[in-house]
Amino acid sequence: MLFKQFKFRNKLLASFLAVFVPLILIGSTIAYLQTKKILETSIENKLSQTTTSLTNLIQTSANISIQNRLRAIAEKNLDIAEYYYSKHRSGLITREQAIHTIEEIFLNQSIGISGYIYCLNSKGIIIIHPDDKVKGTNVSNFDFVKQQLKTKEGYLEYNWKNPGESQVKAKALYMVYFKPLDWIIGVSSYRSEFKHLVDLKDFRTEILSFKSGKSGYAFVMDITGKALIHPSLQGTNLFKHSDKAKQILGQIIKQKNGKLRYTWQNSNEPSPREKIVLFKYLPEFNWIIASTSYEDEVYSPLQTFKTFVMAVLAIMLFFCVILTFFISRSVTKPLDKLIQKLEAGSQGDFSGRMEYESPDELGKVSSHFNAFMDRLENYHEQLNDEIQKTHNTQAALVENELKLRGLFNQSFQYTGILSPSGILEEVNQSALDFAGCTESDVLYKPFWETLWWRHDPNSQKGIQDAIQRAIKGELVRMETTNTNGSGDIKDVDVTVKPVFNTAKQVEFIIVEGRDITNLKQAEFEKRHLAVQLEKSQKMEAMGTLAGGIAHDFNNILSSIFGYSQLAEMTLDTPEKTKRHIDQIVKGAQRAADLVQQILTFSRQTEFKKHPLKIHLVIKETLQLLRSSIPTTIDIQVNILSKSMIMADPTQMHQVIMNLCTNAYHSMLETGGNLMVQLEEIDIAQRDDQPVSLPKPCPYLKMTVKDTGQGMDRNTLEKAFDPYFTTKEVGRGTGFGLALVRAIIEEHEGVIHVESQPGIGSTFSLYLPVVERKPATQQRVNRMGDPRGGKETIMVVDDDEDIRALTTDLLERFGYTVHSFKNGEEALVHFKLNPDQFDLIITDMTMPRMTGYTLAKEVLQIRKGMPIILCTGYSETISKTNALEMGIRRYLEKPLQNKDLLFNIREVLDAE
């Protein structure tokens, strides 16, 4: 009964001491005395080499299996990391959410029994680890970590001792590198936990092919006695083969490493024979690899020892049987039950429990097994719940992703998602259809190097600069051009928008484009129609002014003719002749001013706003209108402010002309008063204005008021509509007030009208006031008489009188003059001797070749040639265009002699 109280190891030890030790000592002593011959060494070495080679074979296979297993787990988790990080890059989740999800999945996996997944960065700092105390620590001082940091990917073995443990254990890990997060993902576990990975089929043939003598062989069994690989008993439990086998196997299992001699009788042999077996123990698999051979096949000289050895073996077998029976009764029965419960648990049944209550080790194992099964059953239920939740969440995420992907691809705008460095990572179908390409043609390339920008290096540079600004956090909007799949150049409106994470860093960049080619074409057509509208209005106004202009010109011409005749009559009296000539000059100047007013109003130029004193435009316009308006209409002008506005003078001239023309048309039959008033108001100080003004600033209010027919309510509502007019056929186009309102709104102003039938109409215009500092201009000193010179001048003009006048004038002041009637003749003569001339004076409008073309050809031949361009009127070239080309002076006709002489001298002196 005392023996039952012993622990299992004590029972085993007691049995060993009582039976096997004396027998082994006796047998070893006899064997030592009788087997010192050379054959003993030979057979043992051969069996030892065989056992060692087979052991190495199994260990090598195990290493490969373990490595492949860990590698598969590592690569699977790398795919998981890349999947959730790609969702973050697509904008579905934040970076922190992606990292948290990856960490949760990593930590919820078990590798073998105690293995786990951990991550560290390139500096050796732990990012993910099952032990929260380890996270964030720097482990770069460990040798195996140094190896990890050096290689980042691959298989690694090392020895490890946990804190508080005295035994060093072999560990294995496989690592992969996840570059976007700078993670080295390691899958680590103890090597002893992977014995199930080794497939015996991999080396069964090599083991069974071993032969020693005629009948020697090798075999593999586990510590339970099961023959894993055996020439004839494979798959059976050798303990159940025979009592003799139990005895021998018990000794081998107990000893684990070494050699053993025993007698064995085969069923087809009349008597037993001596055998020797060499064996090695693989602790990580609990396998014993053995090589055995019959001694009589090698030791023929040792037959004399056979009887003695057999007797010893018989005694050992007797005691082994007794001990084996006793031990099997006390140990194997509860172990069999435990194995049955474990097998049921491996099939998913966690309800099994052990009822073994012995105080020895098996009793403690049973108690721990029951506690483990309780926890495992609870964990299994929780895991099933979490798996169901995960499935539901994944289904929702997939559905949501499909919706977002559908919206992304079906958007009419061309949309792409870039990395923070400008690499195109996502693009919608609209953009691909526009370029006529596939994702493989454009993805994972710098955005500015993709197909949309292949047509123009400037567009490519512009979008690259915009992305660089977006990388710095700036929202960029720009207009540029793209090329579609057919090679057509399209105008696009592009927005480059950075998207920030919670750390205020640019996470990715969204690029959106919209085809505005049709819109820009519509705007161009709109501008063209506006120009045509303006021309129509000007033609209408010019028709209105025609009578007054003719009246003024007739008066001016009458004055010129009269004083010319008086000058001829008084040639003998120089003082009177000079006075008459002065009057002729004044008349000519009046005619020139009138022509300038007409040209200013009719010129078709691009509008340019600048600070303008509008009261001067009012006076100039009314002066032009005065002669066209009947004397029955009284004009009153009340200028209360001389402030400036930001406006185009030609457009303001047109606005005043339209309003005043409409006003006097309404009073043609009855006569009346036309009043124009200009005053400054400040909306911050006055709130009595009938209109709402857009800016809190001072405004100039211009009022045009008449006492004419007026308008009823219906007419007033349509007054600003295009094509609407109250005038009879032939007297109006219906564009006047519509154009006035368009011009005022373009100048950020407001127009308001009040009218009553039979009383008249009042138009009020509100325009923002601007301040302009007086510019400091350096005026040319033109006091006194002009100077002459000795230079050679080319004069080109198709008008013979002007050509003769200019030649006489210049020769009178000492210049050498060559005159030509058109640009072609002048150019031919200039090419013969380009250095002959010091200055060219040319008219703009001439047959066969214009003055502008002549100047362009001359400047190509002789760069820097001084040229003065004179023009009476030109719609094709402005003063700015002429000066930019290299022409020195741009003079408008008519020219006074002194002005021409002063300009000639200034240009020549500048050379």
Coordinates of C-alpha atoms in Angstrom, one line a residue, residues 212-520:
S212 CA 22.5 -4.8 -41.5
G213 CA 23.7 -8.2 -42.2
K214 CA 21.0 -10.4 -43.6
S215 CA 18.1 -9.4 -41.4
G216 CA 19.1 -6.2 -39.5
Y217 CA 16.8 -3.2 -40.0
A218 CA 15.9 0.3 -38.7
F219 CA 12.6 1.5 -37.2
V220 CA 10.9 4.5 -35.5
M221 CA 8.5 4.4 -32.6
D222 CA 7.0 6.9 -30.2
I223 CA 7.3 6.7 -26.4
T224 CA 4.0 4.8 -26.2
G225 CA 5.5 1.9 -28.1
K226 CA 3.6 2.6 -31.4
A227 CA 5.7 1.5 -34.4
L228 CA 5.7 4.5 -36.7
I229 CA 8.0 3.0 -39.3
H230 CA 8.8 -0.7 -39.2
P231 CA 9.5 -3.4 -41.8
S232 CA 6.6 -5.6 -40.7
L233 CA 4.9 -4.2 -37.6
Q234 CA 4.2 -0.6 -38.8
G235 CA 1.2 1.0 -37.2
T236 CA 0.9 -1.5 -34.3
N237 CA 1.7 -1.0 -30.7
L238 CA 4.9 -3.0 -30.0
F239 CA 4.0 -3.3 -26.3
K240 CA 1.1 -5.5 -27.4
H241 CA 3.2 -7.7 -29.7
S242 CA 4.7 -9.8 -26.9
D243 CA 6.0 -9.7 -23.4
K244 CA 9.5 -9.8 -24.7
A245 CA 8.8 -6.8 -26.8
K246 CA 7.3 -5.0 -23.8
Q247 CA 10.5 -5.7 -21.9
I248 CA 12.8 -4.5 -24.6
L249 CA 10.8 -1.5 -25.5
G250 CA 10.4 -0.5 -21.9
Q251 CA 14.1 -0.5 -21.5
I252 CA 14.6 1.6 -24.7
I253 CA 11.9 4.1 -23.7
K254 CA 13.5 4.4 -20.2
Q255 CA 17.0 4.8 -21.5
K256 CA 16.0 7.0 -24.6
N257 CA 19.6 7.2 -25.9
G258 CA 22.2 4.5 -26.2
K259 CA 22.3 0.9 -27.1
L260 CA 20.8 -2.4 -25.9
R261 CA 21.5 -6.1 -26.4
Y262 CA 18.8 -8.6 -26.1
T263 CA 17.7 -12.1 -27.4
W264 CA 14.9 -12.5 -29.9
Q265 CA 13.3 -15.5 -31.4
N266 CA 11.4 -15.1 -34.6
S267 CA 8.4 -17.4 -35.2
N268 CA 10.1 -19.2 -38.0
E269 CA 13.2 -19.9 -36.1
P270 CA 13.8 -22.8 -33.7
S271 CA 15.7 -20.8 -31.0
P272 CA 16.2 -17.1 -30.1
R273 CA 19.2 -15.2 -31.2
E274 CA 21.1 -12.2 -29.7
K275 CA 20.4 -8.8 -31.1
I276 CA 21.9 -5.4 -30.6
V277 CA 20.0 -2.1 -31.0
L278 CA 21.3 1.5 -31.0
F279 CA 18.7 4.2 -30.5
K280 CA 18.4 8.0 -30.2
Y281 CA 15.6 10.1 -28.7
L282 CA 14.1 13.1 -30.5
P283 CA 12.6 15.1 -27.6
E284 CA 10.7 17.6 -29.9
F285 CA 8.7 14.7 -31.4
N286 CA 8.9 12.1 -28.6
W287 CA 10.2 9.7 -31.1
I288 CA 12.9 7.0 -30.8
I289 CA 14.9 6.1 -33.8
A290 CA 16.6 2.7 -33.6
S291 CA 18.9 0.5 -35.7
T292 CA 19.1 -3.2 -34.8
S293 CA 20.9 -6.3 -36.0
Y294 CA 21.5 -9.9 -34.9
E295 CA 24.8 -10.4 -33.3
D296 CA 25.3 -13.9 -34.5
E297 CA 25.3 -12.6 -38.1
V298 CA 28.2 -10.4 -37.2
Y299 CA 29.7 -12.1 -34.1
S300 CA 30.0 -15.7 -35.2
P301 CA 33.0 -16.1 -32.8
L302 CA 30.8 -15.2 -29.9
Q303 CA 28.4 -18.1 -30.0
T304 CA 29.6 -19.4 -26.7
F305 CA 27.9 -16.5 -25.0
K306 CA 24.5 -17.2 -26.4
T307 CA 23.3 -19.5 -23.7
F308 CA 24.4 -17.2 -20.9
V309 CA 22.8 -14.1 -22.6
M310 CA 19.6 -15.9 -23.1
A311 CA 19.4 -16.9 -19.5
V312 CA 19.9 -13.4 -18.4
L313 CA 17.4 -12.1 -20.9
A314 CA 14.8 -14.7 -19.6
I315 CA 15.2 -13.4 -16.1
M316 CA 14.9 -9.8 -17.2
L317 CA 11.8 -10.7 -19.2
F318 CA 10.2 -12.3 -16.2
F319 CA 10.6 -9.3 -14.1
C320 CA 9.7 -6.9 -16.9
V321 CA 6.4 -8.7 -17.3
I322 CA 5.6 -8.3 -13.7
L323 CA 6.6 -4.6 -13.6
T324 CA 4.9 -3.8 -16.9
F325 CA 1.6 -5.3 -15.7
F326 CA 1.8 -3.3 -12.5
I327 CA 2.7 -0.1 -14.1
S328 CA 0.1 -0.5 -16.9
R329 CA -2.5 -1.0 -14.3
S330 CA -1.6 2.2 -12.4
V331 CA -0.6 4.4 -15.3
T332 CA -1.9 3.4 -18.7
K333 CA -5.6 3.1 -17.8
P334 CA -6.0 6.8 -16.7
L335 CA -3.8 7.8 -19.6
D336 CA -6.0 6.0 -22.1
K337 CA -9.1 7.8 -20.7
L338 CA -7.3 11.1 -20.9
I339 CA -6.4 10.4 -24.5
Q340 CA -10.0 9.5 -25.3
K341 CA -11.1 12.8 -23.8
L342 CA -8.5 14.7 -25.8
E343 CA -9.5 13.0 -29.0
A344 CA -13.1 14.0 -28.3
G345 CA -12.0 17.6 -27.7
S346 CA -10.1 17.7 -30.9
Q347 CA -13.3 16.8 -32.7
G348 CA -15.1 19.8 -31.1
D349 CA -16.6 18.1 -28.0
F350 CA -15.4 20.1 -25.0
S351 CA -17.8 18.5 -22.4
G352 CA -15.5 15.6 -21.5
R353 CA -14.0 15.6 -17.9
M354 CA -11.6 13.3 -16.0
E355 CA -12.7 11.5 -12.8
Y356 CA -9.3 10.3 -11.7
E357 CA -8.7 11.6 -8.2
S358 CA -5.4 10.0 -7.2
P359 CA -2.9 12.2 -5.3
D360 CA 0.0 11.4 -7.7
E361 CA 0.9 13.3 -10.9
L362 CA -1.9 11.7 -12.9
G363 CA -4.4 13.0 -10.5
K364 CA -2.9 16.6 -10.8
V365 CA -2.9 16.2 -14.6
S366 CA -6.6 15.2 -14.5
S367 CA -7.4 18.3 -12.3
H368 CA -5.6 20.6 -14.6
F369 CA -7.2 19.0 -17.7
N370 CA -10.7 19.6 -16.3
A371 CA -9.9 23.2 -15.6
F372 CA -8.4 23.6 -19.1
M373 CA -11.4 22.1 -20.7
D374 CA -13.7 24.5 -18.7
R375 CA -11.8 27.5 -20.0
L376 CA -11.6 26.0 -23.5
E377 CA -15.3 25.5 -23.7
N378 CA -16.0 29.0 -22.6
Y379 CA -13.4 30.4 -25.0
H380 CA -14.9 28.3 -27.8
E381 CA -18.4 29.8 -27.2
Q382 CA -16.9 33.3 -27.1
L383 CA -14.9 32.7 -30.2
N384 CA -18.0 31.5 -32.1
D385 CA -19.8 34.7 -31.1
E386 CA -16.9 36.8 -32.2
I387 CA -16.6 34.9 -35.5
Q388 CA -20.3 35.6 -36.2
K389 CA -19.8 39.3 -35.5
T390 CA -16.8 39.4 -37.7
H391 CA -18.7 37.7 -40.5
N392 CA -21.5 40.2 -40.2
T393 CA -19.0 43.1 -40.1
Q394 CA -17.1 41.9 -43.1
A395 CA -20.4 41.5 -45.1
A396 CA -21.3 45.1 -44.2
L397 CA -17.9 46.4 -45.2
V398 CA -18.0 44.5 -48.5
E399 CA -21.5 46.0 -49.2
N400 CA -20.3 49.5 -48.2
E401 CA -17.2 49.2 -50.3
L402 CA -19.3 48.1 -53.4
K403 CA -21.5 51.2 -52.9
L404 CA -18.5 53.6 -52.6
R405 CA -16.8 51.9 -55.6
G406 CA -19.9 52.3 -57.6
L407 CA -20.2 56.0 -56.7
F408 CA -16.5 56.5 -57.5
N409 CA -16.7 54.9 -60.9
Q410 CA -20.0 56.4 -62.0
S411 CA -19.1 60.0 -61.2
F412 CA -19.1 62.2 -64.3
Q413 CA -16.0 63.9 -63.1
Y414 CA -12.5 62.5 -63.8
T415 CA -11.3 61.4 -60.3
G416 CA -8.0 60.0 -59.1
I417 CA -6.5 59.3 -55.7
L418 CA -2.8 59.9 -55.2
S419 CA -0.3 58.9 -52.5
P420 CA 1.3 61.8 -50.5
S421 CA 4.2 61.6 -53.0
G422 CA 2.0 62.0 -56.1
I423 CA 1.7 58.4 -57.2
L424 CA -1.6 57.5 -58.8
E425 CA -3.2 54.7 -56.7
E426 CA -6.9 54.8 -57.7
V427 CA -8.7 56.2 -60.8
N428 CA -12.4 56.1 -61.7
Q429 CA -13.8 54.7 -64.9
S430 CA -14.8 58.1 -66.3
A431 CA -11.1 59.2 -66.3
L432 CA -10.1 55.9 -68.0
D433 CA -12.8 56.3 -70.6
F434 CA -11.7 59.8 -71.3
A435 CA -8.1 58.8 -71.9
G436 CA -9.0 55.5 -73.7
C437 CA -6.8 53.4 -71.5
T438 CA -6.9 50.8 -68.7
E439 CA -5.8 50.9 -65.1
S440 CA -2.6 49.1 -65.9
D441 CA -1.6 51.9 -68.2
V442 CA -1.6 54.6 -65.5
L443 CA -1.7 53.2 -62.0
Y444 CA 1.4 53.4 -59.7
K445 CA 3.0 56.1 -61.8
P446 CA 3.7 59.7 -61.0
F447 CA 0.4 61.5 -61.9
W448 CA 2.1 64.0 -64.1
E449 CA 3.7 61.3 -66.2
T450 CA 0.3 59.6 -67.1
L451 CA -1.4 59.6 -70.5
W452 CA -3.5 62.7 -69.8
W453 CA -0.5 65.0 -69.9
R454 CA 1.4 63.4 -72.8
H455 CA 0.6 66.2 -75.2
D456 CA 2.1 69.3 -73.5
P457 CA 5.2 69.6 -71.2
N458 CA 3.8 72.9 -69.9
S459 CA 0.6 71.2 -68.7
Q460 CA 2.6 68.4 -67.2
K461 CA 4.8 70.9 -65.4
G462 CA 1.7 72.8 -64.2
I463 CA 0.0 69.7 -62.7
Q464 CA 3.3 68.6 -61.1
D465 CA 3.6 72.0 -59.4
A466 CA 0.0 71.8 -58.3
I467 CA 0.6 68.4 -56.7
Q468 CA 3.7 69.7 -54.9
R469 CA 1.6 72.6 -53.4
A470 CA -1.1 70.0 -52.4
I471 CA 1.6 67.9 -50.7
K472 CA 2.3 71.0 -48.5
G473 CA -1.4 71.2 -47.6
E474 CA -2.7 73.7 -50.2
L475 CA -6.0 73.4 -52.1
V476 CA -5.2 74.1 -55.8
R477 CA -7.7 74.8 -58.6
M478 CA -6.5 75.4 -62.1
E479 CA -7.5 75.3 -65.8
T480 CA -5.3 73.3 -68.1
T481 CA -5.6 70.9 -71.1
N482 CA -5.8 67.1 -71.4
T483 CA -5.7 64.8 -74.4
N484 CA -8.4 62.2 -74.8
G485 CA -8.1 58.7 -76.3
S486 CA -8.6 60.1 -79.8
G487 CA -5.7 62.6 -79.3
D488 CA -8.0 65.7 -79.1
I489 CA -6.9 68.5 -76.8
K490 CA -9.6 69.3 -74.3
D491 CA -9.9 72.2 -71.8
V492 CA -10.3 70.9 -68.2
D493 CA -11.0 72.4 -64.8
V494 CA -8.8 70.6 -62.3
T495 CA -9.0 70.6 -58.5
V496 CA -6.1 69.1 -56.4
K497 CA -7.2 68.6 -52.8
P498 CA -5.1 67.2 -50.0
V499 CA -6.9 64.9 -47.4
F500 CA -5.4 65.1 -43.9
N501 CA -5.3 62.4 -41.1
T502 CA -5.9 63.0 -37.4
A503 CA -2.2 64.1 -37.1
K504 CA -2.8 66.9 -39.6
Q505 CA -0.6 65.2 -42.1
V506 CA -1.5 64.7 -45.8
E507 CA -2.8 61.1 -46.0
F508 CA -3.6 61.2 -49.7
I509 CA -4.5 63.6 -52.5
I510 CA -7.8 63.7 -54.5
V511 CA -7.6 65.0 -58.1
E512 CA -10.8 65.9 -59.8
G513 CA -11.2 67.1 -63.4
R514 CA -14.1 68.4 -65.4
D515 CA -14.3 68.9 -69.2
I516 CA -15.0 72.6 -69.8
T517 CA -14.3 72.6 -73.6
N518 CA -17.9 73.2 -74.5
L519 CA -18.3 75.8 -71.7
K520 CA -15.3 77.8 -72.9

